[in-house]
PDB file of C-alpha atoms in Angstrom:
ATOM      1  CA  MET A   1       0.071   0.013  -0.120  1.00  0.00           C
ATOM      2  CA  VAL A   2       2.905   2.399   0.806  1.00  0.00           C
ATOM      3  CA  GLY A   3       4.520   1.579  -2.511  1.00  0.00           C
ATOM      4  CA  GLY A   4       1.416   2.366  -4.421  1.00  0.00           C
ATOM      5  CA  LEU A   5       0.745   5.841  -2.821  1.00  0.00           C
ATOM      6  CA  LEU A   6       4.393   6.657  -3.362  1.00  0.00           C
ATOM      7  CA  PHE A   7       4.251   5.741  -6.958  1.00  0.00           C
ATOM      8  CA  TYR A   8       0.903   7.723  -7.265  1.00  0.00           C
ATOM      9  CA  ALA A   9       2.701  10.790  -5.667  1.00  0.00           C
ATOM     10  CA  VAL A  10       5.673  10.443  -8.172  1.00  0.00           C
ATOM     11  CA  VAL A  11       3.494  10.497 -10.902  1.00  0.00           C
ATOM     12  CA  ARG A  12       0.687  12.763  -9.802  1.00  0.00           C
ATOM     13  CA  TYR A  13       3.114  15.396  -8.653  1.00  0.00           C
ATOM     14  CA  ARG A  14       5.985  15.056 -11.196  1.00  0.00           C
ATOM     15  CA  GLN A  15       7.832  18.240 -12.500  1.00  0.00           C
ATOM     16  CA  LYS A  16       6.302  19.501 -15.610  1.00  0.00           C
ATOM     17  CA  PRO A  17       7.572  21.619 -18.140  1.00  0.00           C
ATOM     18  CA  THR A  18       5.197  24.710 -17.596  1.00  0.00           C
ATOM     19  CA  ASP A  19       6.141  24.785 -13.937  1.00  0.00           C
ATOM     20  CA  ASP A  20       7.600  27.789 -12.417  1.00  0.00           C
ATOM     21  CA  ASP A  21      10.745  27.148 -10.538  1.00  0.00           C
ATOM     22  CA  THR A  22      10.924  30.753  -8.998  1.00  0.00           C
ATOM     23  CA  THR A  23       8.195  30.535  -6.646  1.00  0.00           C
ATOM     24  CA  GLU A  24       7.740  28.548  -3.714  1.00  0.00           C
ATOM     25  CA  PRO A  25       4.119  26.571  -2.921  1.00  0.00           C
ATOM     26  CA  PRO A  26       1.810  28.055  -0.324  1.00  0.00           C
ATOM     27  CA  GLN A  27       3.471  27.901   3.086  1.00  0.00           C
ATOM     28  CA  VAL A  28       1.698  26.269   5.871  1.00  0.00           C
ATOM     29  CA  TYR A  29       4.037  26.892   8.878  1.00  0.00           C
ATOM     30  CA  GLY A  30       2.478  27.476  11.949  1.00  0.00           C
ATOM     31  CA  SER A  31      -0.693  25.723  11.083  1.00  0.00           C
ATOM     32  CA  THR A  32      -2.279  24.909  14.270  1.00  0.00           C
ATOM     33  CA  ALA A  33      -5.008  22.595  12.797  1.00  0.00           C
ATOM     34  CA  ILE A  34      -2.243  20.516  10.638  1.00  0.00           C
ATOM     35  CA  GLU A  35       0.055  20.362  13.650  1.00  0.00           C
ATOM     36  CA  LEU A  36      -2.789  18.711  15.681  1.00  0.00           C
ATOM     37  CA  ALA A  37      -3.850  16.422  13.008  1.00  0.00           C
ATOM     38  CA  TRP A  38      -0.324  14.982  12.599  1.00  0.00           C
ATOM     39  CA  THR A  39       0.168  14.971  16.550  1.00  0.00           C
ATOM     40  CA  VAL A  40      -3.124  13.839  18.017  1.00  0.00           C
ATOM     41  CA  PRO A  41      -4.247  10.986  16.242  1.00  0.00           C
ATOM     42  CA  PRO A  42      -0.826   9.050  16.410  1.00  0.00           C
ATOM     43  CA  ILE A  43      -0.877   9.819  20.261  1.00  0.00           C
ATOM     44  CA  LEU A  44      -4.542   8.406  20.609  1.00  0.00           C
ATOM     45  CA  ILE A  45      -3.563   4.999  18.552  1.00  0.00           C
ATOM     46  CA  VAL A  46      -0.307   4.821  20.579  1.00  0.00           C
ATOM     47  CA  VAL A  47      -2.544   5.045  23.755  1.00  0.00           C
ATOM     48  CA  VAL A  48      -5.325   2.358  22.494  1.00  0.00           C
ATOM     49  CA  LEU A  49      -2.397  -0.040  21.779  1.00  0.00           C
ATOM     50  CA  ALA A  50      -0.389   0.111  24.816  1.00  0.00           C
ATOM     51  CA  LEU A  51      -3.886  -0.664  26.806  1.00  0.00           C
ATOM     52  CA  ALA A  52      -4.737  -3.802  24.749  1.00  0.00           C
ATOM     53  CA  THR A  53      -1.254  -4.761  24.817  1.00  0.00           C
ATOM     54  CA  ALA A  54      -1.344  -4.341  28.709  1.00  0.00           C
ATOM     55  CA  ARG A  55      -4.473  -6.120  28.912  1.00  0.00           C
ATOM     56  CA  THR A  56      -3.353  -9.220  26.860  1.00  0.00           C
ATOM     57  CA  VAL A  57      -0.282  -9.487  28.561  1.00  0.00           C
ATOM     58  CA  GLY A  58      -1.878  -9.430  31.922  1.00  0.00           C
ATOM     59  CA  GLU A  59      -4.451 -12.194  30.685  1.00  0.00           C
ATOM     60  CA  ILE A  60      -1.377 -14.203  29.395  1.00  0.00           C
ATOM     61  CA  GLN A  61       0.602 -13.861  32.640  1.00  0.00           C
ATOM     62  CA  THR A  62      -2.508 -14.392  35.422  1.00  0.00           C
ATOM     63  CA  PRO A  63      -4.743 -16.568  33.221  1.00  0.00           C
ATOM     64  CA  LYS A  64      -8.190 -17.535  34.334  1.00  0.00           C
ATOM     65  CA  TYR A  65      -8.381 -21.195  34.136  1.00  0.00           C
ATOM     66  CA  ALA A  66     -11.501 -22.893  33.027  1.00  0.00           C
ATOM     67  CA  GLY A  67     -11.335 -26.208  34.743  1.00  0.00           C
ATOM     68  CA  ASP A  68      -9.075 -27.831  37.244  1.00  0.00           C
ATOM     69  CA  PRO A  69      -5.456 -27.097  36.083  1.00  0.00           C
ATOM     70  CA  LEU A  70      -2.806 -29.901  35.955  1.00  0.00           C
ATOM     71  CA  GLN A  71       0.119 -28.843  38.039  1.00  0.00           C
ATOM     72  CA  VAL A  72       3.537 -29.598  36.370  1.00  0.00           C
ATOM     73  CA  ARG A  73       6.753 -28.218  37.753  1.00  0.00           C
ATOM     74  CA  ILE A  74       9.858 -27.942  35.487  1.00  0.00           C
ATOM     75  CA  VAL A  75      13.519 -27.446  36.513  1.00  0.00           C
ATOM     76  CA  GLY A  76      15.978 -26.648  34.093  1.00  0.00           C
ATOM     77  CA  HIS A  77      19.643 -27.984  34.445  1.00  0.00           C
ATOM     78  CA  ARG A  78      22.682 -28.073  32.178  1.00  0.00           C
ATOM     79  CA  PHE A  79      21.538 -29.853  29.927  1.00  0.00           C
ATOM     80  CA  TRP A  80      18.107 -31.572  30.638  1.00  0.00           C
ATOM     81  CA  TRP A  81      14.779 -30.810  31.926  1.00  0.00           C
ATOM     82  CA  GLU A  82      13.629 -32.294  35.526  1.00  0.00           C
ATOM     83  CA  VAL A  83       9.411 -32.820  35.221  1.00  0.00           C
ATOM     84  CA  ARG A  84       7.590 -33.073  38.499  1.00  0.00           C
ATOM     85  CA  TYR A  85       4.075 -33.898  39.080  1.00  0.00           C
ATOM     86  CA  PRO A  86       3.377 -32.831  42.420  1.00  0.00           C
ATOM     87  CA  LYS A  87      -0.201 -34.086  42.586  1.00  0.00           C
ATOM     88  CA  TYR A  88       0.930 -37.714  41.519  1.00  0.00           C
ATOM     89  CA  ASP A  89       4.431 -37.712  43.321  1.00  0.00           C
ATOM     90  CA  ILE A  90       5.941 -38.534  39.748  1.00  0.00           C
ATOM     91  CA  VAL A  91       9.318 -37.432  38.853  1.00  0.00           C
ATOM     92  CA  THR A  92      10.638 -37.685  35.258  1.00  0.00           C
ATOM     93  CA  ALA A  93      12.818 -35.958  32.598  1.00  0.00           C
ATOM     94  CA  ASN A  94      12.575 -34.074  29.277  1.00  0.00           C
ATOM     95  CA  GLU A  95       9.098 -35.439  28.184  1.00  0.00           C
ATOM     96  CA  ILE A  96       6.333 -33.717  29.416  1.00  0.00           C
ATOM     97  CA  HIS A  97       2.994 -35.810  29.133  1.00  0.00           C
ATOM     98  CA  VAL A  98      -0.367 -33.859  29.332  1.00  0.00           C
ATOM     99  CA  PRO A  99      -3.763 -34.562  28.504  1.00  0.00           C
ATOM    100  CA  VAL A 100      -5.451 -32.863  25.906  1.00  0.00           C
ATOM    101  CA  SER A 101      -7.751 -30.006  26.623  1.00  0.00           C
ATOM    102  CA  TYR A 102     -11.534 -30.669  24.891  1.00  0.00           C
ATOM    103  CA  LEU A 103     -13.653 -27.414  24.563  1.00  0.00           C
ATOM    104  CA  SER A 104     -16.092 -29.576  26.400  1.00  0.00           C
ATOM    105  CA  ALA A 105     -13.693 -30.561  29.196  1.00  0.00           C
ATOM    106  CA  PRO A 106     -11.097 -27.959  29.216  1.00  0.00           C
ATOM    107  CA  ARG A 107      -7.933 -29.061  31.175  1.00  0.00           C
ATOM    108  CA  PRO A 108      -5.126 -26.219  31.265  1.00  0.00           C
ATOM    109  CA  VAL A 109      -1.677 -27.005  32.666  1.00  0.00           C
ATOM    110  CA  GLU A 110      -0.029 -24.613  34.994  1.00  0.00           C
ATOM    111  CA  LEU A 111       3.939 -24.932  34.742  1.00  0.00           C
ATOM    112  CA  THR A 112       6.085 -23.989  37.412  1.00  0.00           C
ATOM    113  CA  LEU A 113       9.278 -22.847  36.000  1.00  0.00           C
ATOM    114  CA  ALA A 114      12.428 -22.972  38.106  1.00  0.00           C
ATOM    115  CA  SER A 115      16.472 -23.381  37.429  1.00  0.00           C
ATOM    116  CA  ALA A 116      19.002 -25.416  39.147  1.00  0.00           C
ATOM    117  CA  ASP A 117      21.909 -23.707  37.980  1.00  0.00           C
ATOM    118  CA  VAL A 118      21.941 -20.894  35.159  1.00  0.00           C
ATOM    119  CA  VAL A 119      19.242 -18.876  33.519  1.00  0.00           C
ATOM    120  CA  HIS A 120      17.316 -21.148  30.935  1.00  0.00           C
ATOM    121  CA  GLY A 121      14.347 -20.233  28.303  1.00  0.00           C
ATOM    122  CA  PHE A 122      11.082 -22.641  28.009  1.00  0.00           C
ATOM    123  CA  TRP A 123       9.872 -22.388  24.677  1.00  0.00           C
ATOM    124  CA  VAL A 124       7.567 -24.976  22.673  1.00  0.00           C
ATOM    125  CA  PRO A 125       6.459 -22.634  19.905  1.00  0.00           C
ATOM    126  CA  GLU A 126       3.186 -24.357  19.028  1.00  0.00           C
ATOM    127  CA  LEU A 127       1.516 -24.314  22.438  1.00  0.00           C
ATOM    128  CA  ASN A 128       2.860 -20.740  24.021  1.00  0.00           C
ATOM    129  CA  GLY A 129       5.323 -18.038  24.093  1.00  0.00           C
ATOM    130  CA  LYS A 130       8.659 -18.073  26.016  1.00  0.00           C
ATOM    131  CA  GLU A 131       9.224 -17.701  29.420  1.00  0.00           C
ATOM    132  CA  TRP A 132      12.525 -17.565  31.882  1.00  0.00           C
ATOM    133  CA  LEU A 133      13.890 -20.053  34.216  1.00  0.00           C
ATOM    134  CA  VAL A 134      15.804 -18.105  36.652  1.00  0.00           C
ATOM    135  CA  PRO A 135      17.816 -19.595  39.882  1.00  0.00           C
ATOM    136  CA  ASP A 136      16.433 -18.375  43.117  1.00  0.00           C
ATOM    137  CA  ARG A 137      12.966 -17.684  41.364  1.00  0.00           C
ATOM    138  CA  GLU A 138       9.948 -19.268  40.265  1.00  0.00           C
ATOM    139  CA  ASN A 139       7.852 -18.270  36.978  1.00  0.00           C
ATOM    140  CA  LYS A 140       4.331 -19.253  36.206  1.00  0.00           C
ATOM    141  CA  TRP A 141       3.685 -20.421  32.890  1.00  0.00           C
ATOM    142  CA  TRP A 142       0.622 -22.451  31.290  1.00  0.00           C
ATOM    143  CA  ILE A 143      -0.285 -24.536  28.307  1.00  0.00           C
ATOM    144  CA  GLN A 144      -3.493 -25.961  27.408  1.00  0.00           C
ATOM    145  CA  PRO A 145      -2.858 -27.887  23.977  1.00  0.00           C
ATOM    146  CA  THR A 146      -6.262 -28.779  22.138  1.00  0.00           C
ATOM    147  CA  SER A 147      -4.884 -31.260  19.386  1.00  0.00           C
ATOM    148  CA  LEU A 148      -3.126 -34.836  20.152  1.00  0.00           C
ATOM    149  CA  GLY A 149       0.521 -35.188  19.085  1.00  0.00           C
ATOM    150  CA  ILE A 150       4.050 -34.382  19.988  1.00  0.00           C
ATOM    151  CA  TYR A 151       5.129 -30.832  20.286  1.00  0.00           C
ATOM    152  CA  LEU A 152       8.731 -30.047  20.045  1.00  0.00           C
ATOM    153  CA  GLY A 153      10.597 -27.157  21.978  1.00  0.00           C
ATOM    154  CA  ASN A 154      13.786 -26.065  22.966  1.00  0.00           C
ATOM    155  CA  CYS A 155      15.763 -23.919  25.767  1.00  0.00           C
ATOM    156  CA  THR A 156      15.991 -20.448  24.133  1.00  0.00           C
ATOM    157  CA  VAL A 157      18.732 -19.063  26.458  1.00  0.00           C
ATOM    158  CA  LEU A 158      22.231 -19.595  25.860  1.00  0.00           C
ATOM    159  CA  CYS A 159      23.022 -21.717  28.810  1.00  0.00           C
ATOM    160  CA  GLY A 160      26.394 -23.445  27.943  1.00  0.00           C
ATOM    161  CA  LEU A 161      28.014 -25.752  25.050  1.00  0.00           C
ATOM    162  CA  GLN A 162      24.874 -27.904  24.730  1.00  0.00           C
ATOM    163  CA  HIS A 163      22.236 -25.370  24.978  1.00  0.00           C
ATOM    164  CA  ALA A 164      21.191 -26.141  21.435  1.00  0.00           C
ATOM    165  CA  ASN A 165      20.589 -29.867  22.430  1.00  0.00           C
ATOM    166  CA  MET A 166      18.507 -28.895  25.513  1.00  0.00           C
ATOM    167  CA  LEU A 167      15.313 -30.009  23.746  1.00  0.00           C
ATOM    168  CA  ILE A 168      11.439 -30.369  24.809  1.00  0.00           C
ATOM    169  CA  ARG A 169       9.115 -33.132  23.976  1.00  0.00           C
ATOM    170  CA  VAL A 170       5.535 -32.427  25.126  1.00  0.00           C
ATOM    171  CA  VAL A 171       3.332 -35.396  24.798  1.00  0.00           C
ATOM    172  CA  VAL A 172      -0.405 -34.466  24.149  1.00  0.00           C
ATOM    173  CA  GLU A 173      -2.441 -37.653  24.969  1.00  0.00           C
ATOM    174  CA  SER A 174      -6.302 -38.407  25.438  1.00  0.00           C
ATOM    175  CA  PRO A 175      -7.266 -38.568  29.246  1.00  0.00           C
ATOM    176  CA  GLU A 176      -7.475 -42.195  29.202  1.00  0.00           C
ATOM    177  CA  ASP A 177      -3.878 -42.565  28.006  1.00  0.00           C
ATOM    178  CA  PHE A 178      -2.522 -40.046  30.137  1.00  0.00           C
ATOM    179  CA  ASP A 179      -4.268 -41.636  33.045  1.00  0.00           C
ATOM    180  CA  ASN A 180      -2.496 -44.708  32.077  1.00  0.00           C
ATOM    181  CA  TRP A 181       0.881 -43.073  31.674  1.00  0.00           C
ATOM    182  CA  VAL A 182       0.393 -41.881  35.068  1.00  0.00           C
ATOM    183  CA  ALA A 183      -0.260 -45.302  36.623  1.00  0.00           C
ATOM    184  CA  GLU A 184       2.728 -46.680  35.009  1.00  0.00           C
ATOM    185  CA  GLN A 185       4.987 -44.021  36.344  1.00  0.00           C
ATOM    186  CA  LYS A 186       3.485 -44.554  39.896  1.00  0.00           C
ATOM    187  CA  ARG A 187       4.345 -48.318  39.468  1.00  0.00           C
ATOM    188  CA  PRO A 188       7.364 -49.568  41.718  1.00  0.00           C
ATOM    189  CA  PRO A 189      10.676 -49.835  39.484  1.00  0.00           C
ATOM    190  CA  ASN A 190      10.992 -53.405  37.796  1.00  0.00           C
ATOM    191  CA  THR A 191      13.085 -55.797  40.041  1.00  0.00           C
ATOM    192  CA  ASP A 192      13.728 -58.134  37.110  1.00  0.00           C
ATOM    193  CA  ALA A 193      16.501 -60.601  38.302  1.00  0.00           C
ATOM    194  CA  SER A 194      18.027 -60.603  34.764  1.00  0.00           C
ATOM    195  CA  GLY A 195      19.326 -57.064  35.325  1.00  0.00           C
ATOM    196  CA  GLU A 196      20.960 -58.081  38.778  1.00  0.00           C
ATOM    197  CA  GLU A 197      24.497 -58.051  37.718  1.00  0.00           C
ATOM    198  CA  GLY A 198      23.829 -54.411  35.845  1.00  0.00           C
ATOM    199  CA  ARG A 199      22.406 -53.143  38.949  1.00  0.00           C
ATOM    200  CA  LYS A 200      25.321 -54.070  40.800  1.00  0.00           C
ATOM    201  CA  GLU A 201      27.587 -52.535  38.172  1.00  0.00           C
ATOM    202  CA  PHE A 202      25.610 -49.349  38.312  1.00  0.00           C
ATOM    203  CA  ALA A 203      25.870 -49.075  42.092  1.00  0.00           C
ATOM    204  CA  ALA A 204      29.602 -50.083  42.147  1.00  0.00           C
ATOM    205  CA  ASN A 205      30.663 -47.200  39.272  1.00  0.00           C
ATOM    206  CA  SER A 206      28.695 -44.510  41.458  1.00  0.00           C
ATOM    207  CA  CYS A 207      25.970 -44.173  38.983  1.00  0.00           C
ATOM    208  CA  GLY A 208      23.537 -43.732  41.825  1.00  0.00           C
ATOM    209  CA  SER A 209      25.383 -40.640  42.982  1.00  0.00           C
ATOM    210  CA  CYS A 210      23.578 -38.422  40.487  1.00  0.00           C
ATOM    211  CA  HIS A 211      20.722 -40.578  39.351  1.00  0.00           C
ATOM    212  CA  THR A 212      17.907 -41.867  41.239  1.00  0.00           C
ATOM    213  CA  ILE A 213      15.947 -45.054  40.773  1.00  0.00           C
ATOM    214  CA  ASP A 214      13.121 -45.639  43.422  1.00  0.00           C
ATOM    215  CA  GLY A 215      13.330 -48.435  45.638  1.00  0.00           C
ATOM    216  CA  THR A 216      17.187 -48.882  45.252  1.00  0.00           C
ATOM    217  CA  THR A 217      20.016 -47.011  46.914  1.00  0.00           C
ATOM    218  CA  SER A 218      20.642 -44.594  44.048  1.00  0.00           C
ATOM    219  CA  ASN A 219      19.423 -41.459  45.289  1.00  0.00           C
ATOM    220  CA  GLY A 220      21.564 -38.982  43.119  1.00  0.00           C
ATOM    221  CA  VAL A 221      19.542 -35.284  42.127  1.00  0.00           C
ATOM    222  CA  PHE A 222      22.367 -34.280  39.621  1.00  0.00           C
ATOM    223  CA  GLY A 223      21.112 -36.293  36.674  1.00  0.00           C
ATOM    224  CA  PRO A 224      17.598 -37.430  35.644  1.00  0.00           C
ATOM    225  CA  ASN A 225      15.547 -40.049  37.411  1.00  0.00           C
ATOM    226  CA  LEU A 226      15.853 -43.237  35.858  1.00  0.00           C
ATOM    227  CA  THR A 227      12.989 -45.181  37.654  1.00  0.00           C
ATOM    228  CA  HIS A 228      11.007 -45.521  34.738  1.00  0.00           C
ATOM    229  CA  PHE A 229      13.985 -44.685  31.954  1.00  0.00           C
ATOM    230  CA  MET A 230      12.751 -47.013  29.351  1.00  0.00           C
ATOM    231  CA  SER A 231       9.372 -45.099  28.976  1.00  0.00           C
ATOM    232  CA  ARG A 232      10.968 -42.237  27.463  1.00  0.00           C
ATOM    233  CA  LYS A 233      11.581 -42.365  23.779  1.00  0.00           C
ATOM    234  CA  THR A 234      14.776 -40.077  23.630  1.00  0.00           C
ATOM    235  CA  LEU A 235      18.330 -39.797  25.249  1.00  0.00           C
ATOM    236  CA  GLY A 236      20.158 -36.981  26.444  1.00  0.00           C
ATOM    237  CA  SER A 237      17.444 -34.417  26.302  1.00  0.00           C
ATOM    238  CA  GLY A 238      16.374 -35.354  22.941  1.00  0.00           C
ATOM    239  CA  VAL A 239      19.757 -35.850  21.321  1.00  0.00           C
ATOM    240  CA  ALA A 240      19.017 -39.336  20.176  1.00  0.00           C
ATOM    241  CA  PRO A 241      16.419 -41.821  20.125  1.00  0.00           C
ATOM    242  CA  ASN A 242      16.459 -44.164  22.843  1.00  0.00           C
ATOM    243  CA  ASP A 243      17.478 -47.321  21.067  1.00  0.00           C
ATOM    244  CA  ASP A 244      20.042 -49.909  21.977  1.00  0.00           C
ATOM    245  CA  ALA A 245      22.559 -48.409  19.669  1.00  0.00           C
ATOM    246  CA  ASN A 246      22.661 -45.186  21.073  1.00  0.00           C
ATOM    247  CA  LEU A 247      22.069 -46.426  24.795  1.00  0.00           C
ATOM    248  CA  LYS A 248      25.404 -48.332  24.016  1.00  0.00           C
ATOM    249  CA  SER A 249      27.274 -45.183  22.822  1.00  0.00           C
ATOM    250  CA  TRP A 250      25.860 -43.226  25.628  1.00  0.00           C
ATOM    251  CA  LEU A 251      27.219 -45.565  28.297  1.00  0.00           C
ATOM    252  CA  ARG A 252      30.623 -46.020  26.517  1.00  0.00           C
ATOM    253  CA  ASP A 253      31.281 -42.345  26.436  1.00  0.00           C
ATOM    254  CA  PRO A 254      28.197 -39.704  26.883  1.00  0.00           C
ATOM    255  CA  GLN A 255      30.432 -37.152  25.078  1.00  0.00           C
ATOM    256  CA  VAL A 256      30.158 -38.397  21.617  1.00  0.00           C
ATOM    257  CA  LEU A 257      26.759 -38.118  21.453  1.00  0.00           C
ATOM    258  CA  LYS A 258      26.395 -34.712  23.583  1.00  0.00           C
ATOM    259  CA  PRO A 259      29.768 -33.061  23.862  1.00  0.00           C
ATOM    260  CA  GLY A 260      29.990 -31.012  26.897  1.00  0.00           C
ATOM    261  CA  CYS A 261      27.171 -32.554  28.869  1.00  0.00           C
ATOM    262  CA  LEU A 262      28.044 -32.913  32.361  1.00  0.00           C
ATOM    263  CA  MET A 263      27.821 -36.570  32.499  1.00  0.00           C
ATOM    264  CA  PRO A 264      31.337 -37.958  32.491  1.00  0.00           C
ATOM    265  CA  ASP A 265      32.878 -40.756  30.526  1.00  0.00           C
ATOM    266  CA  MET A 266      33.091 -43.278  33.447  1.00  0.00           C
ATOM    267  CA  LYS A 267      35.608 -45.464  31.467  1.00  0.00           C
ATOM    268  CA  LEU A 268      33.423 -48.748  31.337  1.00  0.00           C
ATOM    269  CA  ASN A 269      34.428 -52.018  29.781  1.00  0.00           C
ATOM    270  CA  PRO A 270      32.337 -53.702  27.259  1.00  0.00           C
ATOM    271  CA  ASN A 271      31.312 -56.211  29.814  1.00  0.00           C
ATOM    272  CA  GLN A 272      29.931 -53.183  31.948  1.00  0.00           C
ATOM    273  CA  VAL A 273      28.564 -51.488  29.244  1.00  0.00           C
ATOM    274  CA  ASP A 274      26.475 -54.527  28.534  1.00  0.00           C
ATOM    275  CA  GLU A 275      25.378 -55.403  32.066  1.00  0.00           C
ATOM    276  CA  ILE A 276      24.445 -51.909  32.916  1.00  0.00           C
ATOM    277  CA  MET A 277      22.616 -51.698  29.673  1.00  0.00           C
ATOM    278  CA  ALA A 278      20.703 -54.587  30.237  1.00  0.00           C
ATOM    279  CA  TYR A 279      19.522 -53.292  33.638  1.00  0.00           C
ATOM    280  CA  LEU A 280      18.662 -49.899  32.451  1.00  0.00           C
ATOM    281  CA  LYS A 281      16.323 -51.826  29.821  1.00  0.00           C
ATOM    282  CA  THR A 282      14.762 -53.497  32.892  1.00  0.00           C
ATOM    283  CA  LEU A 283      13.278 -50.169  33.974  1.00  0.00           C
ATOM    284  CA  ASN A 284      10.044 -49.545  32.150  1.00  0.00           C
TER     285      ASN A 284
END
């Protein structure tokens, strides 16, 4: 539109051979009416836009939920996400499971965002905007997905070497599937005897000083909770699919898949890798 008006003005008011170059057009300097015309309307437009923006920001920051919101607490770590469901006493990592919110039965999700170390940013573009995770502070955020599916997001603040691989997966399920997931997560960890040697190796190599597995002596808080490790579809906060090849590579040396991650190379021999891998595969 601006280009069209500019073209019209250039053509309509172009210089003509009969124009007199010695006289000036009528001067309107000091015209109160014109000065008010180009000052007052823009001020009114800015005021209206500011009021509308303030109202919208307020509605986003302090939403009025239609229905009982699901409470989820998310803690950012370098370079993974801790996910807690206080109502269900569930602790998991990297994959956020929520029920779909139907118009007939709205189910908003209220997120409490915190950080365990540095500043992180939570962003799942298809569900809502960006929000900060700041040390020693809790920020409130919310999502209300109305369609089933998997929604991908990312940390939006440069938090270290693996910032770009601090990925988010929000799994939006039917209410029935979400209830089944909750029931599975609340089950005690598997005690399959086939993984006993791997459990011993897991403990002997101090893996439990960083990771928690419910019902065992492993109670670390620096790494993801592994109680139902095999229920997750990815490794390393989404850096690779959770399959045999990637899991073995991760146990041999996590730095291969995620250089700069805070899990060190434990220098496990091939037999230890196989036994710990067999144990982890029982944690479903």
